[in-house]
Amino acid sequence: METFNDIISSINGVLWGWPMIVLLLGTHIYLTIILKCPQRKIFKAIKLSITKDKGSSGDVSQFGALATALAATIGTGNIVGVGTAIALGGPGAVFWCWLTGVFGISTKYAEGLLAIKYRVKTSNGQMLGGPMYALERGLGWKWMGMLFALFCALASFGIGCTVQANAISTLTSEAYHVSNYIIGGIVCLLTAAVILGGVKSIARVCGALVPFMAIFYVVGCIYILIVNSAYLWPALKIIVESAFNPSAAGGGFVGGTFMIAARYGISRGLFSNESGMGSAPIVAAAAKTRNPVRQALVSSSGTFWDTVVICAMTGLVIVSSSLAHPDINFADGAILTKSAFSKIPYVGTPLLNIGQFTFAFSTILGWSYYGERAVEYLGGKRLNLPYRIIYIIAVFAGSVISLSFVWNMADCFNALMAIPNLLALLFLSKVLVKETNYYLWNNNLDKDMSETDL
C-alpha cells in the first residue's frame, strides 16, 4: 500500500504540475478574452443570484444551485489551503491565488452556460446536466463524458466526503477530546438526514448554511483585521511585493523564487474555487433559469465569493497576524493557520473551529449531489439510492481512518476530471461566444431560451 501511495503521489506531481497549472490558468485567460471579460458583470451576477427567475424550468432556484455549488467549493482549502500556500510560497502566494480567482470567474461562467445549454429533461421532469452532457451532446464524445462521470464519482468519495469528514473529526477530537467514532456517527446521521431527501433537500439546507457560514467567517475575519489594523497596510504591501520578489517578505516568511510563489498561489487558487474542474456545472444544470447566460452569471459569482473574497481575507488574516506576532510557527500550512488565528484573543480559535466545521460539512453535502449525478449518468436512476447509502457509510469511515492515501487519490481524480471538462470548454468556445454575445452583450438577458433558435 505504501508503494502504491508513492506511485499515486508521483502521478499527482505530474497531473498537478506546471502543465496542468498552465492549462487551467491559460483557459481562464483565454475565456476572459474571447467572452469580453464577463467579470465586468459580477455585480449583476450577484443580483441575479438572489432573484427568482419566475416561470423558468428547473429543479431548484438559481440561489439554491449557487448555494449548493458554494457548499461543495468552500471547504477546508479556503482556510488551511491558503495557509499551506503561504507556508510554501510566501505571502506573495496570496496575490496569485486572488488573481487566479479573478480570471477563474470567466471559466465558471462558461461552465454554467454549457450546463444549461446541454442539459436534458428526464421523464419525471428532472433536469440533468454537467460536463458529461456537454461532451456528449455538444461534441458527440460520449466516451469522454463517461470518463468524466467516472472520475467525478470516485472523487466524490475522496475530496468530497472522507477527507472532509476526517477534517471534522480530527478538529473536534483535538479541540474537545471527543471520540472520533462518536463524531463520525453524528456527522453520518446529519448527512443522511439531508442527502436522502435528494437535490431539493440538499439545496434547502445549503441555502441556509452557506450564507450563515460565509457571513460568520467574513465578519470574524474583518474583526481580526481591525485588531491587526496597524499591520494591514504592511501586509498588503508584502503580499504584492513578494508576489514578484519573494525575498522581499523577510521575517519568518519563506524565501524562494517568483516561480515558487506563483506556483503555490495559482495551484491553491485553482484547487480552492474548482473553476475548470467541472463539478459546479452539475448542480447549475438543475437551476430554474430562462436562458443559459443568466445561470452562467450566477455560477460565476461563486468563484468571486470563494476566492476573491474568502481566500483573500484568510490570506490577509494570516499575513497580518504573522507580522503582529513574529513567533508564529511556519512549519506547515495547518500549523501556520492555527497559530495565526489563535493569536486573536477570545474569537480567533472559535472562529477557525466553527469555520472549518461548517465548511467541511457543507462540502460533504454538495459533493454528494455531484457524485450522484455522475453515477446516474453511468448507470441510470436505479443507482441513486445505493450511492447515497455508500456515501453515508464513507462519511463514517472517513471520520475514523488515516487518509493520506485517500488525499492522494482525491487529488488524482480531481485533475482527471478537469482534463475532459477543459476540452469541452475549449472545443465549444464558439458556442460560448455566440450565446454570450446574444444574451449578455446584446442586452437579451430577459429573453427565454425558447424565443431564440440558438
CSV table of C-alpha atoms in Angstrom, one decimal:
chain,number,residue,atom,x,y,z
A,1,MET,CA,0.0,0.0,0.0
A,2,GLU,CA,2.8,2.4,0.8
A,3,THR,CA,4.5,1.7,-2.5
A,4,PHE,CA,1.1,2.3,-4.3
A,5,ASN,CA,0.7,5.5,-2.4
A,6,ASP,CA,4.1,6.7,-3.5
A,7,ILE,CA,3.1,5.9,-7.1
A,8,ILE,CA,-0.1,7.9,-6.8
A,9,SER,CA,1.9,10.8,-5.3
A,10,SER,CA,4.3,10.7,-8.3
A,11,ILE,CA,1.3,10.8,-10.7
A,12,ASN,CA,-0.1,13.7,-8.8
A,13,GLY,CA,3.2,15.5,-9.1
A,14,VAL,CA,2.7,15.3,-12.9
A,15,LEU,CA,-1.0,15.9,-13.0
A,16,TRP,CA,-0.9,19.0,-10.8
A,17,GLY,CA,2.5,20.2,-12.1
A,18,TRP,CA,3.1,23.1,-14.3
A,19,PRO,CA,1.4,21.7,-17.4
A,20,MET,CA,-2.0,21.5,-15.6
A,21,ILE,CA,-1.5,24.9,-14.0
A,22,VAL,CA,-0.7,26.4,-17.4
A,23,LEU,CA,-3.7,24.6,-19.0
A,24,LEU,CA,-6.1,25.8,-16.3
A,25,LEU,CA,-4.8,29.4,-16.0
A,26,GLY,CA,-4.5,29.6,-19.8
A,27,THR,CA,-8.1,28.5,-20.2
A,28,HIS,CA,-9.1,31.2,-17.6
A,29,ILE,CA,-7.3,33.9,-19.5
A,30,TYR,CA,-8.4,32.7,-23.0
A,31,LEU,CA,-12.1,32.6,-22.0
A,32,THR,CA,-11.8,36.0,-20.3
A,33,ILE,CA,-10.6,37.4,-23.7
A,34,ILE,CA,-13.0,35.8,-26.1
A,35,LEU,CA,-16.0,36.3,-23.8
A,36,LYS,CA,-15.1,40.0,-23.5
A,37,CYS,CA,-14.4,39.9,-19.7
A,38,PRO,CA,-17.7,38.8,-18.1
A,39,GLN,CA,-16.1,39.8,-14.8
A,40,ARG,CA,-17.4,43.2,-15.6
A,41,LYS,CA,-20.9,41.9,-14.8
A,42,ILE,CA,-20.1,40.5,-11.4
A,43,PHE,CA,-22.5,42.8,-9.5
A,44,LYS,CA,-25.2,41.9,-12.0
A,45,ALA,CA,-24.4,38.3,-11.3
A,46,ILE,CA,-24.7,38.7,-7.6
A,47,LYS,CA,-28.1,40.5,-8.0
A,48,LEU,CA,-29.4,37.6,-10.3
A,49,SER,CA,-28.3,35.0,-7.7
A,50,ILE,CA,-30.8,36.3,-5.2
A,51,THR,CA,-33.6,36.9,-7.8
A,52,LYS,CA,-36.1,34.3,-8.5
A,53,ASP,CA,-36.5,33.5,-12.2
A,54,LYS,CA,-40.3,33.0,-12.2
A,55,GLY,CA,-41.8,30.7,-14.8
A,56,SER,CA,-38.5,29.1,-15.7
A,57,SER,CA,-38.0,25.3,-15.7
A,58,GLY,CA,-35.6,23.6,-13.3
A,59,ASP,CA,-35.5,21.7,-10.0
A,60,VAL,CA,-34.1,24.4,-7.7
A,61,SER,CA,-33.8,28.2,-7.6
A,62,GLN,CA,-30.7,29.9,-9.0
A,63,PHE,CA,-29.7,30.8,-5.4
A,64,GLY,CA,-30.3,27.1,-4.4
A,65,ALA,CA,-28.0,25.9,-7.2
A,66,LEU,CA,-25.4,28.6,-6.3
A,67,ALA,CA,-25.6,27.7,-2.6
A,68,THR,CA,-25.1,24.0,-3.3
A,69,ALA,CA,-22.1,24.7,-5.6
A,70,LEU,CA,-20.6,27.1,-2.9
A,71,ALA,CA,-21.2,24.4,-0.3
A,72,ALA,CA,-19.1,22.0,-2.2
A,73,THR,CA,-16.5,24.5,-3.2
A,74,ILE,CA,-15.9,26.4,0.1
A,75,GLY,CA,-14.1,23.8,2.2
A,76,THR,CA,-11.1,23.4,4.4
A,77,GLY,CA,-8.9,24.5,1.5
A,78,ASN,CA,-10.2,28.1,1.9
A,79,ILE,CA,-8.7,28.1,5.4
A,80,VAL,CA,-5.9,25.6,5.7
A,81,GLY,CA,-5.2,25.6,2.0
A,82,VAL,CA,-4.3,29.3,2.0
A,83,GLY,CA,-2.0,28.7,5.0
A,84,THR,CA,-0.3,26.0,3.0
A,85,ALA,CA,0.2,28.3,0.0
A,86,ILE,CA,1.8,30.9,2.3
A,87,ALA,CA,3.9,28.4,4.2
A,88,LEU,CA,5.4,27.0,0.9
A,89,GLY,CA,5.3,30.0,-1.4
A,90,GLY,CA,5.4,33.0,0.9
A,91,PRO,CA,2.9,35.8,1.3
A,92,GLY,CA,3.1,36.5,-2.4
A,93,ALA,CA,1.1,33.3,-3.0
A,94,VAL,CA,-2.0,35.2,-1.7
A,95,PHE,CA,-1.7,37.6,-4.6
A,96,TRP,CA,-1.5,34.8,-7.2
A,97,CYS,CA,-4.4,32.9,-5.5
A,98,TRP,CA,-6.5,36.0,-5.7
A,99,LEU,CA,-5.6,36.7,-9.3
A,100,THR,CA,-6.4,33.2,-10.3
A,101,GLY,CA,-9.9,33.7,-8.8
A,102,VAL,CA,-10.4,36.9,-10.8
A,103,PHE,CA,-9.7,35.1,-14.1
A,104,GLY,CA,-11.4,31.9,-12.9
A,105,ILE,CA,-14.7,33.8,-12.9
A,106,SER,CA,-14.8,33.5,-16.7
A,107,THR,CA,-14.3,29.8,-16.6
A,108,LYS,CA,-17.0,29.3,-14.0
A,109,TYR,CA,-19.3,31.4,-16.2
A,110,ALA,CA,-18.5,29.3,-19.2
A,111,GLU,CA,-19.2,26.0,-17.3
A,112,GLY,CA,-22.6,27.3,-16.1
A,113,LEU,CA,-23.5,28.3,-19.6
A,114,LEU,CA,-22.8,24.9,-21.1
A,115,ALA,CA,-24.6,23.2,-18.2
A,116,ILE,CA,-27.9,24.9,-19.1
A,117,LYS,CA,-27.3,24.8,-22.9
A,118,TYR,CA,-26.8,21.0,-23.0
A,119,ARG,CA,-28.9,19.8,-20.0
A,120,VAL,CA,-31.6,17.2,-20.5
A,121,LYS,CA,-35.1,16.7,-19.0
A,122,THR,CA,-35.9,13.3,-17.7
A,123,SER,CA,-39.4,11.6,-18.0
A,124,ASN,CA,-40.2,12.8,-14.5
A,125,GLY,CA,-39.3,16.4,-15.2
A,126,GLN,CA,-35.9,16.4,-13.5
A,127,MET,CA,-33.0,18.4,-15.1
A,128,LEU,CA,-29.7,16.7,-15.6
A,129,GLY,CA,-26.5,18.4,-16.9
A,130,GLY,CA,-22.8,19.0,-16.5
A,131,PRO,CA,-19.6,18.4,-18.5
A,132,MET,CA,-20.6,14.8,-19.3
A,133,TYR,CA,-23.7,16.1,-21.2
A,134,ALA,CA,-21.8,18.9,-22.9
A,135,LEU,CA,-19.2,16.4,-24.1
A,136,GLU,CA,-21.9,14.0,-25.3
A,137,ARG,CA,-24.5,16.4,-26.8
A,138,GLY,CA,-22.2,19.3,-27.8
A,139,LEU,CA,-19.2,17.3,-29.2
A,140,GLY,CA,-20.5,13.8,-29.6
A,141,TRP,CA,-17.9,12.5,-27.2
A,142,LYS,CA,-20.0,10.2,-25.1
A,143,TRP,CA,-16.9,8.1,-24.1
A,144,MET,CA,-15.2,11.2,-22.8
A,145,GLY,CA,-18.4,12.1,-20.9
A,146,MET,CA,-18.3,8.6,-19.3
A,147,LEU,CA,-14.7,9.1,-18.2
A,148,PHE,CA,-15.6,12.4,-16.6
A,149,ALA,CA,-18.5,10.9,-14.8
A,150,LEU,CA,-16.4,8.0,-13.5
A,151,PHE,CA,-13.7,10.4,-12.2
A,152,CYS,CA,-16.3,12.6,-10.6
A,153,ALA,CA,-18.0,9.7,-8.8
A,154,LEU,CA,-14.7,8.5,-7.5
A,155,ALA,CA,-13.6,12.0,-6.5
A,156,SER,CA,-16.8,12.5,-4.5
A,157,PHE,CA,-15.7,9.7,-2.1
A,158,GLY,CA,-12.4,11.4,-1.7
A,159,ILE,CA,-12.2,15.2,-1.5
A,160,GLY,CA,-16.0,15.5,-1.2
A,161,CYS,CA,-16.6,13.0,1.6
A,162,THR,CA,-13.9,11.1,3.5
A,163,VAL,CA,-11.3,13.8,3.7
A,164,GLN,CA,-13.9,16.4,4.9
A,165,ALA,CA,-15.3,14.0,7.5
A,166,ASN,CA,-11.8,13.4,8.7
A,167,ALA,CA,-11.1,17.1,9.0
A,168,ILE,CA,-14.3,17.5,11.1
A,169,SER,CA,-13.4,14.5,13.4
A,170,THR,CA,-9.8,15.5,13.8
A,171,LEU,CA,-10.6,19.1,14.6
A,172,THR,CA,-13.3,18.2,17.1
A,173,SER,CA,-11.3,15.5,18.7
A,174,GLU,CA,-8.3,17.7,19.2
A,175,ALA,CA,-10.3,20.7,20.5
A,176,TYR,CA,-12.9,19.0,22.6
A,177,HIS,CA,-11.5,15.5,23.2
A,178,VAL,CA,-14.5,13.7,21.8
A,179,SER,CA,-14.1,10.2,20.3
A,180,ASN,CA,-13.8,10.1,16.5
A,181,TYR,CA,-16.4,7.3,16.5
A,182,ILE,CA,-18.9,9.5,18.2
A,183,ILE,CA,-18.2,12.4,15.9
A,184,GLY,CA,-18.3,10.2,12.9
A,185,GLY,CA,-21.7,8.8,14.0
A,186,ILE,CA,-23.2,12.3,14.4
A,187,VAL,CA,-21.8,13.6,11.1
A,188,CYS,CA,-23.1,10.4,9.4
A,189,LEU,CA,-26.6,10.9,10.8
A,190,LEU,CA,-26.6,14.6,9.8
A,191,THR,CA,-25.5,13.8,6.3
A,192,ALA,CA,-28.1,11.0,5.9
A,193,ALA,CA,-30.9,13.4,7.1
A,194,VAL,CA,-30.1,15.8,4.3
A,195,ILE,CA,-29.0,13.8,1.3
A,196,LEU,CA,-31.6,11.1,1.4
A,197,GLY,CA,-34.1,13.9,0.6
A,198,GLY,CA,-32.4,14.5,-2.8
A,199,VAL,CA,-31.4,17.7,-4.5
A,200,LYS,CA,-34.2,19.9,-3.1
A,201,SER,CA,-33.3,18.9,0.4
A,202,ILE,CA,-29.6,19.5,-0.2
A,203,ALA,CA,-30.3,22.9,-1.8
A,204,ARG,CA,-32.6,23.9,1.0
A,205,VAL,CA,-30.0,23.1,3.7
A,206,CYS,CA,-27.1,24.6,1.8
A,207,GLY,CA,-29.2,27.7,1.1
A,208,ALA,CA,-29.5,28.2,4.9
A,209,LEU,CA,-26.0,27.0,5.9
A,210,VAL,CA,-23.8,28.8,3.2
A,211,PRO,CA,-24.9,32.4,4.0
A,212,PHE,CA,-24.5,31.8,7.7
A,213,MET,CA,-21.1,30.2,7.5
A,214,ALA,CA,-19.8,32.8,4.9
A,215,ILE,CA,-21.1,35.8,6.8
A,216,PHE,CA,-19.9,34.4,10.2
A,217,TYR,CA,-16.4,33.8,8.8
A,218,VAL,CA,-16.1,37.0,6.8
A,219,VAL,CA,-17.3,39.1,9.8
A,220,GLY,CA,-14.9,37.3,12.0
A,221,CYS,CA,-12.0,37.9,9.6
A,222,ILE,CA,-13.0,41.6,9.4
A,223,TYR,CA,-12.8,41.8,13.2
A,224,ILE,CA,-9.4,40.2,13.2
A,225,LEU,CA,-8.2,42.6,10.5
A,226,ILE,CA,-9.5,45.5,12.7
A,227,VAL,CA,-7.5,44.2,15.6
A,228,ASN,CA,-4.5,43.9,13.3
A,229,SER,CA,-5.2,47.3,11.6
A,230,ALA,CA,-1.7,48.6,12.3
A,231,TYR,CA,-0.3,45.7,10.2
A,232,LEU,CA,-2.9,45.7,7.5
A,233,TRP,CA,-1.2,48.0,5.0
A,234,PRO,CA,2.3,46.4,5.6
A,235,ALA,CA,0.6,43.0,5.0
A,236,LEU,CA,-0.9,44.2,1.7
A,237,LYS,CA,2.4,45.7,0.7
A,238,ILE,CA,4.3,42.5,1.4
A,239,ILE,CA,1.7,40.3,-0.4
A,240,VAL,CA,2.1,42.4,-3.6
A,241,GLU,CA,5.8,42.9,-3.4
A,242,SER,CA,6.7,39.3,-2.6
A,243,ALA,CA,4.4,38.1,-5.4
A,244,PHE,CA,7.1,39.2,-7.8
A,245,ASN,CA,10.1,39.2,-5.4
A,246,PRO,CA,9.6,36.6,-2.6
A,247,SER,CA,12.8,37.6,-0.8
A,248,ALA,CA,11.1,41.0,-0.1
A,249,ALA,CA,8.9,39.3,2.5
A,250,GLY,CA,11.6,38.9,5.1
A,251,GLY,CA,10.9,37.9,8.7
A,252,GLY,CA,9.7,34.3,9.2
A,253,PHE,CA,8.2,34.0,5.7
A,254,VAL,CA,9.7,31.6,3.3
A,255,GLY,CA,12.1,32.9,0.6
A,256,GLY,CA,12.4,31.2,-2.7
A,257,THR,CA,11.7,32.5,-6.2
A,258,PHE,CA,9.0,34.1,-8.2
A,259,MET,CA,8.1,30.8,-9.7
A,260,ILE,CA,7.6,29.1,-6.3
A,261,ALA,CA,5.3,31.9,-5.1
A,262,ALA,CA,3.3,31.8,-8.4
A,263,ARG,CA,3.1,28.0,-8.5
A,264,TYR,CA,1.7,27.6,-5.0
A,265,GLY,CA,-0.6,30.6,-5.2
A,266,ILE,CA,-2.0,29.6,-8.6
A,267,SER,CA,-2.4,25.9,-7.7
A,268,ARG,CA,-4.2,26.7,-4.4
A,269,GLY,CA,-6.5,29.2,-6.1
A,270,LEU,CA,-7.4,26.7,-8.8
A,271,PHE,CA,-7.9,23.9,-6.2
A,272,SER,CA,-10.0,26.2,-4.0
A,273,ASN,CA,-12.5,27.6,-6.4
A,274,GLU,CA,-12.8,24.5,-8.7
A,275,SER,CA,-13.1,26.7,-11.8
A,276,GLY,CA,-12.3,24.4,-14.6
A,277,MET,CA,-12.8,21.2,-12.6
A,278,GLY,CA,-16.3,20.6,-13.9
A,279,SER,CA,-18.1,20.0,-10.6
A,280,ALA,CA,-20.2,23.1,-10.1
A,281,PRO,CA,-22.0,22.9,-13.5
A,282,ILE,CA,-23.5,19.6,-12.4
A,283,VAL,CA,-25.8,21.4,-10.0
A,284,ALA,CA,-26.0,24.6,-12.1
A,285,ALA,CA,-27.9,22.5,-14.7
A,286,ALA,CA,-30.7,22.0,-12.1
A,287,ALA,CA,-31.4,25.7,-11.7
A,288,LYS,CA,-34.6,27.4,-12.7
A,289,THR,CA,-33.4,29.9,-15.3
A,290,ARG,CA,-34.8,31.3,-18.5
A,291,ASN,CA,-31.6,31.2,-20.5
A,292,PRO,CA,-28.0,29.8,-20.2
A,293,VAL,CA,-26.3,33.2,-19.7
A,294,ARG,CA,-28.4,34.1,-16.6
A,295,GLN,CA,-27.3,31.0,-14.8
A,296,ALA,CA,-23.7,31.4,-16.2
A,297,LEU,CA,-23.5,34.8,-14.4
A,298,VAL,CA,-24.9,33.3,-11.2
A,299,SER,CA,-22.4,30.5,-11.3
A,300,SER,CA,-19.5,32.9,-11.9
A,301,SER,CA,-20.3,34.7,-8.7
A,302,GLY,CA,-19.4,31.6,-6.8
A,303,THR,CA,-15.7,32.0,-7.7
A,304,PHE,CA,-15.9,35.6,-6.7
A,305,TRP,CA,-17.1,34.7,-3.2
A,306,ASP,CA,-14.9,31.7,-2.8
A,307,THR,CA,-11.5,33.0,-3.9
A,308,VAL,CA,-11.7,36.8,-4.5
A,309,VAL,CA,-13.3,37.3,-1.1
A,310,ILE,CA,-12.9,34.4,1.4
A,311,CYS,CA,-9.4,33.1,0.3
A,312,ALA,CA,-8.1,36.7,0.1
A,313,MET,CA,-9.4,37.6,3.6
A,314,THR,CA,-7.9,34.4,5.0
A,315,GLY,CA,-4.6,35.3,3.5
A,316,LEU,CA,-4.7,38.9,4.9
A,317,VAL,CA,-5.6,37.5,8.4
A,318,ILE,CA,-2.6,35.1,8.3
A,319,VAL,CA,-0.1,37.6,6.9
A,320,SER,CA,-1.1,40.4,9.2
A,321,SER,CA,-1.2,38.1,12.3
A,322,SER,CA,2.2,36.8,11.3
A,323,LEU,CA,3.6,40.4,11.2
A,324,ALA,CA,2.0,41.2,14.5
A,325,HIS,CA,3.3,38.0,16.1
A,326,PRO,CA,6.7,37.0,14.6
A,327,ASP,CA,6.8,33.9,16.8
A,328,ILE,CA,4.1,32.2,14.7
A,329,ASN,CA,5.0,28.7,13.6
A,330,PHE,CA,5.6,28.4,9.9
A,331,ALA,CA,6.2,24.6,10.0
A,332,ASP,CA,3.2,23.8,7.6
A,333,GLY,CA,0.0,25.3,6.4
A,334,ALA,CA,-2.3,23.8,9.1
A,335,ILE,CA,0.0,24.9,11.9
A,336,LEU,CA,0.5,28.4,10.4
A,337,THR,CA,-3.2,28.9,10.0
A,338,LYS,CA,-3.9,27.7,13.5
A,339,SER,CA,-1.1,29.8,15.0
A,340,ALA,CA,-2.3,32.9,13.2
A,341,PHE,CA,-5.9,32.7,14.3
A,342,SER,CA,-5.0,31.6,17.9
A,343,LYS,CA,-3.2,34.9,18.5
A,344,ILE,CA,-6.5,36.7,18.5
A,345,PRO,CA,-8.0,36.6,22.0
A,346,TYR,CA,-11.4,35.0,22.5
A,347,VAL,CA,-12.7,34.9,18.9
A,348,GLY,CA,-9.7,33.6,16.9
A,349,THR,CA,-9.8,29.9,17.8
A,350,PRO,CA,-13.6,29.5,17.9
A,351,LEU,CA,-13.8,31.3,14.5
A,352,LEU,CA,-11.3,28.9,13.0
A,353,ASN,CA,-13.0,25.8,14.5
A,354,ILE,CA,-16.6,26.8,13.5
A,355,GLY,CA,-15.4,27.9,10.1
A,356,GLN,CA,-13.6,24.6,9.4
A,357,PHE,CA,-16.6,22.5,10.7
A,358,THR,CA,-19.2,24.3,8.6
A,359,PHE,CA,-17.1,24.5,5.5
A,360,ALA,CA,-16.2,20.8,5.7
A,361,PHE,CA,-19.8,19.6,6.4
A,362,SER,CA,-21.2,21.8,3.5
A,363,THR,CA,-18.7,20.3,1.2
A,364,ILE,CA,-19.9,16.8,2.1
A,365,LEU,CA,-23.5,17.8,1.1
A,366,GLY,CA,-22.6,19.5,-2.1
A,367,TRP,CA,-20.3,16.7,-3.4
A,368,SER,CA,-22.9,14.1,-2.6
A,369,TYR,CA,-25.1,15.7,-5.4
A,370,TYR,CA,-22.2,15.8,-7.8
A,371,GLY,CA,-21.3,12.1,-7.3
A,372,GLU,CA,-25.0,11.0,-7.5
A,373,ARG,CA,-25.5,12.7,-10.8
A,374,ALA,CA,-22.3,11.2,-12.2
A,375,VAL,CA,-23.3,7.7,-11.1
A,376,GLU,CA,-26.8,8.2,-12.6
A,377,TYR,CA,-25.1,9.2,-15.9
A,378,LEU,CA,-23.1,6.0,-15.8
A,379,GLY,CA,-25.8,3.5,-14.8
A,380,GLY,CA,-29.2,5.2,-14.5
A,381,LYS,CA,-31.5,6.3,-11.7
A,382,ARG,CA,-31.6,2.9,-10.1
A,383,LEU,CA,-28.1,3.6,-8.7
A,384,ASN,CA,-29.1,6.7,-6.8
A,385,LEU,CA,-30.2,5.1,-3.5
A,386,PRO,CA,-27.3,2.6,-3.3
A,387,TYR,CA,-24.9,5.5,-4.0
A,388,ARG,CA,-26.4,7.6,-1.1
A,389,ILE,CA,-26.1,4.7,1.3
A,390,ILE,CA,-22.5,4.0,0.4
A,391,TYR,CA,-21.7,7.7,0.6
A,392,ILE,CA,-23.2,7.9,4.1
A,393,ILE,CA,-21.1,4.9,5.2
A,394,ALA,CA,-18.0,6.6,3.7
A,395,VAL,CA,-18.6,9.6,5.8
A,396,PHE,CA,-18.3,7.5,8.9
A,397,ALA,CA,-15.2,5.6,7.6
A,398,GLY,CA,-13.5,8.9,6.8
A,399,SER,CA,-14.0,10.1,10.4
A,400,VAL,CA,-12.1,7.2,11.9
A,401,ILE,CA,-9.3,6.2,9.4
A,402,SER,CA,-6.0,7.8,8.3
A,403,LEU,CA,-6.4,9.5,4.9
A,404,SER,CA,-3.0,10.3,3.4
A,405,PHE,CA,-3.7,7.7,0.7
A,406,VAL,CA,-7.3,9.0,0.1
A,407,TRP,CA,-6.0,12.6,-0.2
A,408,ASN,CA,-3.6,11.5,-2.9
A,409,MET,CA,-6.3,9.6,-4.8
A,410,ALA,CA,-8.7,12.5,-4.5
A,411,ASP,CA,-6.1,14.9,-6.0
A,412,CYS,CA,-5.6,12.5,-8.8
A,413,PHE,CA,-9.3,12.2,-9.7
A,414,ASN,CA,-9.8,15.9,-9.4
A,415,ALA,CA,-7.1,16.5,-12.0
A,416,LEU,CA,-8.5,13.8,-14.3
A,417,MET,CA,-12.0,15.4,-14.0
A,418,ALA,CA,-10.5,18.8,-15.1
A,419,ILE,CA,-9.0,17.5,-18.4
A,420,PRO,CA,-12.2,16.4,-20.2
A,421,ASN,CA,-14.1,19.5,-18.8
A,422,LEU,CA,-11.4,21.9,-20.1
A,423,LEU,CA,-11.5,20.2,-23.5
A,424,ALA,CA,-15.3,20.8,-23.6
A,425,LEU,CA,-14.8,24.4,-22.8
A,426,LEU,CA,-12.2,25.0,-25.4
A,427,PHE,CA,-13.8,23.0,-28.2
A,428,LEU,CA,-17.2,24.6,-27.5
A,429,SER,CA,-15.8,28.1,-27.3
A,430,LYS,CA,-17.7,29.2,-30.4
A,431,VAL,CA,-20.9,28.3,-28.7
A,432,LEU,CA,-19.9,30.2,-25.6
A,433,VAL,CA,-19.1,33.3,-27.7
A,434,LYS,CA,-22.4,33.1,-29.7
A,435,GLU,CA,-24.6,32.7,-26.6
A,436,THR,CA,-22.7,35.4,-24.6
A,437,ASN,CA,-22.9,37.9,-27.4
A,438,TYR,CA,-26.6,37.4,-27.9
A,439,TYR,CA,-27.8,37.3,-24.3
A,440,LEU,CA,-25.2,39.4,-22.5
A,441,TRP,CA,-23.7,42.0,-24.8
A,442,ASN,CA,-26.8,42.5,-26.9
A,443,ASN,CA,-29.0,43.0,-23.8
A,444,ASN,CA,-31.2,40.0,-24.2
A,445,LEU,CA,-30.8,38.7,-20.6
A,446,ASP,CA,-34.6,38.7,-20.0
A,447,LYS,CA,-35.4,36.6,-23.1
A,448,ASP,CA,-36.4,33.0,-22.7
A,449,MET,CA,-34.2,30.4,-24.4
A,450,SER,CA,-37.3,29.1,-26.4
A,451,GLU,CA,-37.6,32.6,-28.0
A,452,THR,CA,-34.4,32.0,-30.0
A,453,ASP,CA,-33.0,29.5,-32.5
A,454,LEU,CA,-29.6,29.3,-30.7
